[in-house]
Amino acid sequence: MLAPEWMKNAKFPFGCVLIANRGEVACRIARACKELELSPVAIYTSNDKDAPLLDLCDQNYFLEGETLHETYLNIDAIINAAKETGAQAIHPGFGFLSESAEFAQAVTESGLIWVGPSPDAIEIMGDKMSAREKMRSVGVPLVPGHEVISTEVKDIHQELITVGPKLGFPLLLKASAGGGGKGMRVVNRPGEMAGAIEAAQREAESAFGDGRIYVEKLLSGCKHIEIQILADGYGNIIHLGERECSLQRRHQKVIEECPSPALNERLRNQMGAAGIAAAAAVTYMGAGTVEFLLDGENFYFLEMNTRLQVEHPVTEYVTGIDIVHQQFRIAAGLNLGIAQKDVSMKGHSIESRIYAEDPSSGFLPSAGPLLRLKMPQGPGIRVDSGVIEGNSIDTNFDPMIAKIIVYGSDRKSAIMRMKHALKDTVLLGLQTNIEFLHALLCDEDVVKGETTTNLIENKWPKGWTPSIDIDTLALGAIACAISQNLGSANLDYSKNNNVFPDPFLKLNNKYP
Amino acid sequence: MKIIDSNNDKWEISLQSINNLNLIRKITLNDEDYDLPKIEYSINKKTIKITQGGQKIIANVVRDKDTFWVHIDGKVLTFNSADSRKSATKLTEGSLQAPMPGTILDVQVNVGQLIEEGQSLLIMEAMKMEHKITAPFSGTVEKINCNVEQKVDRGFILIELKQN
């Protein structure tokens, strides 16, 4: 496959890209490929044979196997798929193998182009403990904490139990290989330590195959602010401003925005510079995100995500820079072509993550078929989704179904647009957090921009239940009766349900 | 048609069409007449249009076996068909159901064991998240219906307890 015209001066031109991912991010990347005249290749499993991704890609490669390790996490099978389909580059997306140094290494060694940073950078930053050491060495401020060197379960217990009280409770246990809220445990009292260590280790072992954990002081009432970085490998490193991702439940982000209402120009420049320093410390290349906790005017390094980030669209809206396009440019060996002074932020963008979960039972995951799916449309509304009506959400994968991203000239108009977009979203067949997201955007602290990472937990410790007035229930009941009587289009979804068209339906069909 | 909402209240609705006019003949809530302003409605291919006092409301309804899912004015409601056998499943206070679909990671008690309120009974996992099932009261383990690594649906009765 020939490289497109825009790559003609590139050091490492390529024309065909395998996307080592699934769902919404794979669709996002496939569309970027098409825009850039690159030919996208999808990998898929038997679960995903009806996924819309397959229509977006020029080639589809079937991965045999039942488990994730046999399919989306199978390095050999994916590289083999690239070889067989003639792909010259691999984009890992986020999640799965995107932060696997081993995968990056294997891709490079097999002569393919890796759309991402070097395996070394991934390894240092991917291991949260070595990342902390690196940041300490270049003077990036860290959350007070302690890294345990030993890998012996008994030693970890001993060391954390001794060190914990010195840092002061509450503490947060984190998986060294962690991310996405997995393998994290809050410890409020010394007595909870042993049980929490065990649970965090087990979760870390199950999610990452690496049970090492470390401890940080749990700072509460803070904001989660992250800096988007682009680096071209020729020494040009710029930042695209911040994203505020304070609204989280179970340490997973729910709503993100850009810019943050908490940052002024001076703080933005300081945090941007710290982000650039963090990236420079590992000779970073590509798109990456440096996450900080912001406590008043003080900020502390949390971790660096060496990949595309779920919430990247809010930065794209506000800066006008397509981050996936930049990833491909950098991978081809072209220089950035954007200087820091060219980056400006205009307007306001918000992202809502639609999760398959039940807010009323403490945001526990749900699953089920997407019997009806209608995503919102309109000016300033972007939907990143990897599913269509008729697909199912199952518990093997991440519970995120789709993202809605809006743009407005200011924060207030972005919130109004998002509230309407959420009300306009129809997703039936399983529990989701859509109504909760709407309620969150009506909360007075959220409206004021006074969000913290524990806002959701503090306001709704047991989860959130919608209040529905009785007239709405009555109208809902009537709608059920109407659909049943007049033969609503849903009935073909019901298996074992041999329904003939209702004869009364015909009475409505009067043509002029 | 008789349906039950998520608060366990019973609705009964009968509709009629006279001369191409779609009307509501009667609506009751828990067998008592429910007063609603006059309503007109029509149905498109996928959506239902309800007009109430000049205000137009669009509803989406799908039916999955005995469950109706309704989207109306940004809200999602669920109703169960009143004659479904599902609601007849006997659920005692000590029957602990799976709060989410997932896999059992660990069963921490045995049949006959005395347990205390708040004690962790089993751990399940979905989407790589762990969730602890704890005892709602002190008592005895009567029955365990699941094994480690078993996949269960939401609502599956995992453990049955007897209060002391």
XYZ file of C-alpha atoms in Angstrom:
676
model
C 0.000 0.000 0.000
C 1.472 3.340 -1.099
C 1.942 6.127 1.409
C -0.301 9.156 0.894
C 0.970 12.313 -0.752
C 1.322 14.226 2.535
C 3.935 11.718 3.693
C 6.181 12.202 0.680
C 8.939 13.906 2.710
C 8.509 11.622 5.709
C 11.348 9.465 7.004
C 9.087 6.445 7.648
C 6.186 6.588 5.188
C 3.346 4.055 5.436
C 0.006 3.557 3.745
C -1.787 0.847 5.690
C -2.495 0.823 9.441
C -3.667 -2.025 11.636
C -5.779 -0.879 14.573
C -5.024 -3.129 17.538
C -8.226 -2.312 19.366
C -12.026 -2.459 19.244
C -15.059 -0.307 19.976
C -15.246 3.449 19.892
C -11.519 4.202 19.874
C -10.917 1.822 16.980
C -13.693 3.598 15.037
C -12.166 6.982 15.905
C -8.782 5.861 14.544
C -10.283 4.204 11.461
C -12.009 7.485 10.525
C -8.750 9.402 11.004
C -7.026 6.897 8.697
C -9.620 7.485 5.991
C -9.295 11.254 6.334
C -5.526 10.943 5.944
C -5.790 8.544 2.969
C -4.393 5.672 4.984
C -5.952 2.236 4.661
C -7.258 0.966 8.035
C -7.268 -2.721 9.037
C -9.532 -3.993 11.840
C -8.970 -7.016 14.041
C -12.071 -8.614 15.515
C -13.321 -11.630 17.436
C -16.504 -13.678 17.253
C -18.101 -11.323 19.849
C -17.518 -8.350 17.596
C -18.518 -9.659 14.200
C -21.461 -7.226 14.038
C -19.421 -4.229 15.156
C -19.655 -1.109 12.973
C -15.836 -0.944 12.999
C -15.730 -3.664 10.356
C -17.538 -1.435 7.866
C -15.184 1.465 8.545
C -12.041 -0.530 7.753
C -10.737 -1.663 4.369
C -9.733 -5.057 5.699
C -10.995 -7.116 8.638
C -8.843 -9.764 10.237
C -10.511 -12.409 12.401
C -8.735 -13.385 15.618
C -9.542 -16.870 16.817
C -9.973 -17.487 20.491
C -12.267 -17.148 23.441
C -10.365 -15.047 25.924
C -8.859 -11.573 25.714
C -5.397 -13.102 26.044
C -6.007 -15.200 22.969
C -7.324 -12.212 20.982
C -7.006 -8.477 21.704
C -4.068 -9.066 24.048
C -2.309 -11.609 21.826
C 0.864 -9.894 20.604
C 1.919 -12.637 18.187
C -1.501 -12.982 16.617
C -1.823 -9.208 16.103
C 1.605 -8.836 14.527
C 0.818 -11.792 12.322
C -2.441 -10.079 11.312
C -0.482 -6.972 10.321
C 1.900 -9.058 8.205
C -0.888 -10.957 6.487
C -2.935 -7.877 5.671
C 0.072 -5.858 4.492
C -0.244 -3.260 7.244
C 2.933 -1.236 7.733
C 2.019 0.458 11.012
C 0.093 -0.431 14.179
C -1.999 2.019 16.194
C -2.822 0.557 19.625
C -5.611 2.973 20.666
C -6.102 3.023 24.437
C -6.553 0.149 26.871
C -5.546 -3.372 25.775
C -1.898 -3.346 24.585
C -1.559 0.422 24.231
C 0.743 0.694 27.224
C 2.597 -2.574 26.762
C 6.305 -1.944 26.231
C 6.597 -5.591 25.165
C 4.081 -5.034 22.375
C 5.749 -1.784 21.231
C 9.083 -3.627 21.159
C 7.674 -6.587 19.233
C 6.015 -4.300 16.677
C 9.244 -2.372 16.071
C 11.350 -5.542 15.916
C 9.106 -7.078 13.297
C 9.789 -4.106 11.029
C 6.456 -2.364 11.570
C 5.932 1.249 12.580
C 4.625 1.735 16.114
C 2.261 4.685 16.517
C 3.380 5.646 19.985
C 6.371 6.368 22.196
C 9.456 4.170 22.617
C 9.180 0.947 24.624
C 11.557 2.511 27.184
C 9.288 5.517 27.756
C 6.253 3.229 28.075
C 8.056 1.018 30.552
C 9.289 3.808 32.822
C 5.938 5.616 32.868
C 3.834 2.443 32.847
C 5.370 1.288 36.062
C 3.976 3.895 38.440
C 6.795 3.290 40.894
C 9.615 3.886 38.430
C 7.700 6.878 37.038
C 7.641 8.445 40.503
C 11.395 7.945 40.830
C 12.010 9.509 37.426
C 9.831 12.521 38.179
C 11.537 13.008 41.517
C 14.877 13.129 39.661
C 13.759 15.949 37.318
C 12.012 17.970 40.011
C 8.368 17.385 39.028
C 6.361 17.553 42.295
C 4.924 14.220 43.554
C 2.070 13.191 45.842
C 3.671 12.153 49.179
C 3.926 8.386 49.172
C 6.086 5.316 49.375
C 7.208 2.744 46.833
C 7.897 -0.802 48.019
C 10.879 -2.361 46.284
C 10.306 -5.979 47.288
C 7.944 -8.164 45.292
C 7.365 -10.617 48.124
C 3.760 -10.423 49.291
C 4.849 -10.727 52.930
C 7.414 -7.918 52.656
C 4.928 -5.599 50.966
C 2.486 -6.177 53.806
C 5.154 -5.507 56.403
C 6.542 -2.401 54.749
C 3.209 -0.762 53.954
C 1.878 -1.440 57.409
C 4.936 0.290 58.904
C 5.065 3.206 56.466
C 1.315 3.897 56.284
C 0.864 5.605 59.646
C 3.916 7.826 59.009
C 2.302 9.256 55.876
C -0.977 9.723 57.751
C -4.392 8.280 56.955
C -6.352 8.130 54.739
C -4.072 6.385 52.272
C -4.547 5.178 48.743
C -3.093 1.853 47.652
C -2.313 1.709 43.965
C -1.153 -0.964 41.586
C 2.267 -0.175 40.188
C 1.131 -1.524 36.835
C -2.270 0.112 37.287
C -4.580 2.538 35.632
C -8.275 3.093 35.101
C -9.078 2.761 38.786
C -8.228 -0.930 38.856
C -6.187 -2.241 41.753
C -6.860 0.848 43.866
C -8.028 0.792 47.468
C -8.660 3.523 50.013
C -7.464 2.820 53.536
C -9.045 4.997 56.220
C -7.722 3.281 59.334
C -4.708 1.110 60.197
C -7.074 -1.825 60.761
C -8.217 -1.783 57.139
C -4.686 -2.014 55.794
C -4.229 -5.786 55.604
C -7.546 -6.452 53.847
C -7.021 -3.564 51.443
C -3.519 -4.737 50.505
C -4.877 -8.173 49.709
C -7.777 -6.851 47.609
C -5.635 -4.345 45.725
C -3.058 -7.023 44.981
C -5.639 -9.494 43.783
C -7.312 -6.923 41.550
C -3.944 -5.770 40.201
C -2.922 -9.364 39.555
C -6.185 -10.081 37.737
C -6.194 -6.892 35.668
C -2.494 -6.502 34.887
C -0.814 -9.790 35.824
C 1.374 -7.812 38.236
C 0.448 -7.612 41.915
C 2.977 -4.939 42.995
C 1.364 -2.029 44.799
C 2.513 1.246 46.365
C 0.965 3.747 48.684
C 0.185 7.448 48.383
C -1.339 9.834 50.850
C -4.966 10.276 49.814
C -5.368 13.965 49.130
C -9.027 14.895 49.242
C -10.849 17.912 47.931
C -8.426 18.050 44.975
C -8.960 18.454 41.287
C -7.694 16.081 38.634
C -5.992 18.167 35.951
C -4.038 16.672 33.087
C -1.801 18.174 30.424
C -1.914 16.949 26.812
C 1.558 16.609 25.318
C 2.744 16.251 21.721
C 6.394 15.393 21.038
C 7.975 14.635 17.676
C 11.209 12.906 18.661
C 13.285 15.793 17.244
C 13.264 17.669 20.522
C 10.036 19.571 19.870
C 7.665 19.084 22.781
C 4.536 21.187 23.172
C 1.482 21.049 25.410
C -2.118 21.549 24.290
C -3.346 22.921 27.579
C -5.228 21.062 30.254
C -8.269 18.887 30.721
C -10.177 18.852 33.961
C -11.318 15.344 34.854
C -12.324 15.764 38.498
C -15.754 14.211 38.156
C -15.073 10.544 38.848
C -16.744 7.585 40.453
C -14.612 4.606 41.607
C -11.573 6.519 40.365
C -12.921 6.417 36.820
C -13.652 9.626 34.975
C -17.252 10.440 34.117
C -17.244 13.999 32.766
C -14.208 15.885 31.453
C -13.829 19.438 30.241
C -11.407 21.822 28.612
C -10.380 24.372 29.754
C -10.557 23.874 33.518
C -12.463 26.602 35.344
C -9.785 26.368 38.077
C -6.767 27.343 35.988
C -5.511 30.801 35.178
C -2.903 31.530 32.525
C -0.030 31.480 35.021
C -0.988 28.088 36.486
C -1.638 26.707 33.013
C 1.879 27.711 31.948
C 3.400 26.197 35.090
C 1.581 22.897 34.724
C 2.263 22.858 30.987
C 5.967 23.307 31.674
C 5.888 20.479 34.254
C 4.149 18.263 31.697
C 6.801 19.035 29.117
C 9.553 18.331 31.674
C 7.964 14.963 32.466
C 7.834 14.050 28.771
C 11.389 15.252 28.160
C 12.635 13.109 31.066
C 11.747 9.952 29.131
C 12.574 11.347 25.625
C 8.908 11.067 24.799
C 7.568 10.767 21.261
C 3.933 10.990 20.145
C 0.831 12.035 22.047
C 0.787 11.598 25.818
C -0.930 12.895 28.904
C 0.606 13.937 32.199
C -1.884 13.722 35.057
C -1.705 15.954 38.130
C -3.657 16.472 41.313
C -4.336 20.150 41.904
C -4.705 21.216 45.533
C -5.385 24.955 45.562
C -2.416 26.312 43.604
C -0.171 23.303 44.293
C -0.003 20.459 41.848
C 1.438 16.961 42.132
C 2.364 14.422 39.455
C 0.075 11.387 39.441
C 1.106 9.484 36.335
C 1.761 9.783 32.630
C -0.412 7.935 30.150
C 1.762 7.062 27.182
C -1.055 6.809 24.675
C -4.117 8.508 23.313
C -6.510 9.392 26.115
C -10.260 8.635 26.219
C -11.060 12.318 26.751
C -8.785 13.663 23.985
C -11.760 15.095 21.997
C -12.304 18.022 24.404
C -8.767 19.230 23.669
C -9.371 18.777 19.948
C -12.492 20.964 20.092
C -10.820 23.772 22.032
C -7.429 23.821 20.273
C -8.595 22.761 16.812
C -5.776 20.211 16.664
C -6.609 16.622 15.684
C -4.501 14.550 18.071
C -4.818 11.276 16.129
C -3.694 13.024 12.938
C -0.674 14.321 14.869
C 0.084 10.797 16.112
C 0.288 9.552 12.510
C 2.457 12.519 11.436
C 4.882 11.884 14.279
C 4.973 8.118 13.636
C 5.878 8.822 10.006
C 8.873 10.796 11.245
C 7.572 14.254 10.336
C 8.208 17.085 12.742
C 5.400 18.691 14.697
C 4.777 21.678 12.503
C 3.055 23.404 15.441
C 4.995 25.590 17.866
C 3.853 26.300 21.398
C 3.004 29.875 20.414
C 0.613 28.546 17.733
C -1.492 26.716 20.311
C -4.481 28.696 21.485
C -7.607 27.685 23.345
C -10.971 28.938 22.227
C -14.412 28.235 23.684
C -15.289 25.356 25.971
C -15.746 21.626 25.487
C -17.275 18.928 27.706
C -17.259 15.145 27.351
C -19.736 12.746 28.977
C -18.931 9.061 29.142
C -21.938 6.827 28.694
C -21.375 3.744 30.844
C -23.312 0.493 31.051
C -23.967 0.754 34.751
C -26.692 1.184 37.311
C -26.269 4.462 39.241
C -28.945 3.419 41.758
C -26.927 0.406 42.911
C -23.713 2.320 43.446
C -22.716 2.465 39.740
C -22.251 -1.287 39.410
C -21.753 -2.526 35.852
C -24.774 -3.634 33.846
C -25.070 -5.545 30.599
C -27.654 -6.203 27.953
C -28.769 -5.614 24.378
C -28.936 -2.193 22.739
C -32.545 -2.576 21.659
C -32.920 1.071 20.716
C -30.041 3.465 20.184
C -30.326 7.020 18.965
C -27.369 9.285 19.613
C -27.775 13.086 19.694
C -27.014 15.296 16.718
C -26.602 18.977 16.055
C -24.051 21.752 15.852
C -21.226 21.401 18.356
C -22.090 17.794 19.187
C -19.660 14.955 18.539
C -20.433 11.330 19.285
C -17.612 8.805 19.518
C -19.192 5.388 19.646
C -18.373 1.887 18.524
C -21.792 0.291 18.716
C -25.023 0.358 16.766
C -28.568 -0.618 17.601
C -28.806 -4.403 17.859
C -25.321 -4.860 19.378
C -24.954 -6.100 22.952
C -22.861 -4.855 25.846
C -21.295 -7.721 27.749
C -19.198 -7.854 30.873
C -15.990 -8.998 29.142
C -15.066 -5.473 28.145
C -14.916 -2.020 29.607
C -18.395 -0.678 30.518
C -18.031 2.458 28.384
C -20.594 2.426 25.559
C -19.968 5.780 23.909
C -18.843 9.351 24.510
C -20.753 12.525 23.818
C -18.582 15.594 23.357
C -19.980 19.107 22.964
C -18.500 22.477 22.135
C -19.811 25.867 23.190
C -18.518 29.415 23.056
C -18.245 29.363 26.841
C -18.688 26.930 29.743
C -22.302 27.830 30.362
C -23.388 27.232 26.783
C -21.394 23.974 26.657
C -23.241 22.738 29.771
C -26.612 23.682 28.267
C -25.740 21.925 25.029
C -24.610 18.787 26.861
C -27.752 18.674 28.985
C -29.905 18.759 25.907
C -27.734 16.206 24.092
C -28.103 13.790 27.024
C -31.875 14.202 27.110
C -31.938 13.598 23.383
C -30.017 10.312 23.668
C -32.215 7.223 23.507
C -30.564 4.043 24.753
C -32.915 1.246 25.758
C -32.305 -2.363 26.784
C -29.847 -1.939 29.647
C -29.164 0.381 32.567
C -26.913 3.359 31.814
C -25.674 6.469 33.582
C -27.211 8.935 31.083
C -29.760 10.427 33.496
C -27.115 10.625 36.210
C -24.824 12.583 33.883
C -27.677 15.021 33.301
C -28.253 15.354 37.052
C -24.537 15.928 37.562
C -24.593 18.847 35.126
C -27.496 20.344 37.099
C -25.590 20.150 40.399
C -24.805 23.621 41.709
C -21.151 22.904 42.529
C -20.611 21.444 39.067
C -22.295 24.473 37.501
C -19.983 26.745 39.527
C -16.958 24.712 38.419
C -16.211 23.701 41.992
C -15.608 20.036 41.265
C -13.316 17.689 43.172
C -12.377 14.059 42.689
C -14.639 13.023 45.577
C -17.676 15.162 44.690
C -19.746 12.229 43.396
C -18.834 9.995 46.312
C -19.600 12.735 48.846
C -22.933 13.727 47.357
C -24.169 10.274 46.422
C -22.291 7.784 48.613
C -24.697 4.950 47.850
C -25.336 5.817 44.254
C -27.933 7.972 42.572
C -31.618 7.267 42.007
C -33.727 9.372 39.667
C -36.869 10.970 41.011
C -39.705 10.396 38.598
C -43.014 12.156 39.029
C -46.188 10.155 38.838
C -47.507 11.858 35.677
C -44.352 10.832 33.814
C -44.926 7.255 34.985
C -48.517 7.486 33.761
C -47.379 8.721 30.354
C -44.769 5.957 30.279
C -47.419 3.358 31.057
C -49.630 4.796 28.319
C -46.697 4.682 25.888
C -46.287 0.954 26.683
C -49.956 0.346 25.982
C -49.829 2.322 22.732
C -46.763 0.449 21.527
C -48.449 -2.820 22.314
C -51.780 -1.921 20.708
C -50.579 -0.130 17.638
C -47.665 -2.462 16.959
C -44.555 -0.467 17.710
C -41.513 -1.393 15.701
C -39.830 -3.066 18.637
C -41.600 -6.361 18.415
C -39.173 -7.967 16.003
C -36.574 -7.909 18.816
C -38.601 -10.235 20.976
C -37.417 -13.733 20.353
C -39.990 -16.524 20.445
C -42.626 -13.918 19.944
C -44.637 -14.589 16.870
C -46.441 -11.312 16.449
C -48.518 -10.558 13.421
C -49.120 -6.972 12.385
C -51.973 -5.532 14.337
C -55.004 -5.165 12.039
C -55.848 -1.846 13.657
C -52.574 -0.430 12.412
C -54.127 -0.320 8.964
C -56.836 2.055 10.132
C -54.169 4.711 10.490
C -52.765 4.243 7.044
C -54.849 6.666 5.055
C -53.215 7.956 1.942
C -54.449 10.967 0.005
C -53.046 -3.855 29.494
C -51.711 -4.346 33.018
C -48.115 -3.411 33.840
C -46.063 -2.850 36.957
C -43.622 0.049 37.338
C -40.277 0.035 39.151
C -41.979 1.114 42.413
C -44.131 -2.005 42.161
C -47.253 0.016 41.429
C -49.795 -1.491 39.059
C -51.076 0.414 36.048
C -53.991 -0.646 33.906
C -54.583 1.080 30.603
C -57.191 0.484 27.975
C -57.122 2.244 24.658
C -59.669 2.596 21.941
C -59.770 3.864 18.389
C -62.987 5.431 17.197
C -63.205 6.962 13.736
C -59.435 7.184 13.449
C -59.164 8.999 16.767
C -56.819 7.335 19.215
C -58.200 7.694 22.702
C -57.492 6.454 26.176
C -60.547 4.728 27.520
C -59.381 4.257 31.069
C -56.260 4.429 33.182
C -55.974 3.150 36.747
C -53.160 3.139 39.278
C -53.412 0.297 41.799
C -57.050 -0.212 40.725
C -58.048 3.411 41.310
C -58.933 5.801 38.503
C -56.033 8.021 37.571
C -56.818 11.490 36.270
C -54.795 12.773 33.363
C -55.526 15.751 31.136
C -56.906 14.786 27.727
C -54.322 13.032 25.602
C -54.006 12.447 21.889
C -51.413 10.169 20.423
C -50.061 8.775 17.222
C -47.326 6.373 16.327
C -44.518 6.717 13.858
C -42.335 3.858 12.736
C -40.269 3.886 15.910
C -41.599 6.636 18.122
C -44.833 7.469 19.863
C -46.093 11.032 19.833
C -48.258 12.023 22.791
C -49.936 15.436 22.785
C -51.133 16.715 26.107
C -52.611 20.195 26.387
C -50.729 21.463 23.359
C -47.434 20.030 24.597
C -45.841 17.354 22.462
C -43.931 14.494 24.037
C -42.007 11.885 22.085
C -41.668 8.439 23.625
C -39.601 5.450 22.556
C -40.679 2.014 23.712
C -39.041 -1.354 23.253
C -40.113 -4.627 24.709
C -37.625 -7.272 25.780
C -39.557 -10.376 26.822
C -41.635 -9.205 29.814
C -39.896 -5.884 30.279
C -40.897 -2.631 28.620
C -38.173 0.009 28.329
C -39.538 3.522 27.848
C -37.633 6.698 27.011
C -39.731 9.758 27.672
C -38.560 13.355 28.077
C -34.965 12.281 28.760
C -35.986 9.723 31.361
C -35.832 5.949 31.119
C -38.619 3.959 32.785
C -39.064 0.228 32.982
C -42.308 -1.646 33.357
C -42.978 -5.326 33.715
C -45.897 -7.098 32.233
C -48.248 -7.847 35.154
C -48.936 -11.391 34.069
C -45.278 -12.289 33.793
C -44.244 -15.142 36.047
C -40.954 -13.362 36.779
C -42.360 -11.223 39.547
C -43.701 -14.342 41.186
C -40.233 -15.623 42.107
C -40.190 -15.851 45.851
C -37.577 -13.543 47.286
C -37.006 -13.650 50.993
C -34.948 -11.126 52.877
C -32.063 -13.542 53.189
C -31.787 -14.315 49.471
C -28.788 -12.345 48.273
C -28.969 -11.597 44.585
C -26.123 -10.737 42.244
C -26.278 -6.934 41.913
C -24.594 -7.122 38.524
C -23.765 -9.725 35.909
C -20.285 -11.125 36.450
C -17.997 -13.896 37.619
C -17.647 -15.290 41.142
C -14.075 -14.808 42.369
C -14.258 -16.128 45.904
C -16.841 -17.746 48.188
C -15.789 -16.927 51.729
C -18.356 -18.859 53.773
C -19.713 -22.426 54.065
C -23.215 -23.786 54.504
C -24.183 -23.789 58.175
C -21.655 -21.132 59.092
C -22.645 -18.372 61.528
C -22.130 -14.941 60.033
C -22.269 -11.418 61.335
C -23.930 -8.378 59.851
C -21.604 -6.691 57.382
C -19.393 -9.769 57.010
C -18.031 -10.363 53.534
C -19.628 -13.488 52.037
C -18.360 -13.607 48.506
C -16.511 -11.541 45.945
C -17.604 -11.164 42.368
C -16.091 -9.383 39.421
C -17.409 -7.664 36.316
C -15.498 -5.544 33.843
C -12.404 -6.157 35.984
C -14.032 -4.516 38.997
C -14.358 -6.385 42.238
C -17.521 -6.231 44.274
C -18.057 -7.630 47.759
C -21.359 -9.229 48.778
C -21.882 -8.675 52.504
C -24.378 -10.022 55.027
C -27.359 -7.680 55.582
C -27.877 -9.160 59.070
C -26.343 -11.696 61.457
C -27.438 -15.282 60.930
C -26.613 -18.619 59.351
C -25.700 -19.574 55.803
C -28.552 -21.794 54.578
C -27.571 -22.385 50.985
C -24.841 -21.439 48.510
C -25.926 -21.486 44.881
C -22.679 -20.571 43.132
C -19.096 -21.736 42.704
C -15.836 -19.928 42.131
C -15.403 -18.921 38.459
C -19.116 -19.349 37.764
C -20.673 -16.649 35.589
C -23.954 -15.311 36.916
C -26.614 -12.925 35.646
C -27.891 -9.927 37.523
C -30.570 -11.079 39.957
C -29.178 -14.602 40.332
C -29.643 -15.754 43.935
C -26.104 -16.306 45.169
C -26.532 -17.163 48.822
C -29.503 -17.749 51.108
C -29.246 -16.696 54.733
C -31.396 -17.240 57.783
C -31.668 -14.517 60.356
C -30.877 -15.478 63.950
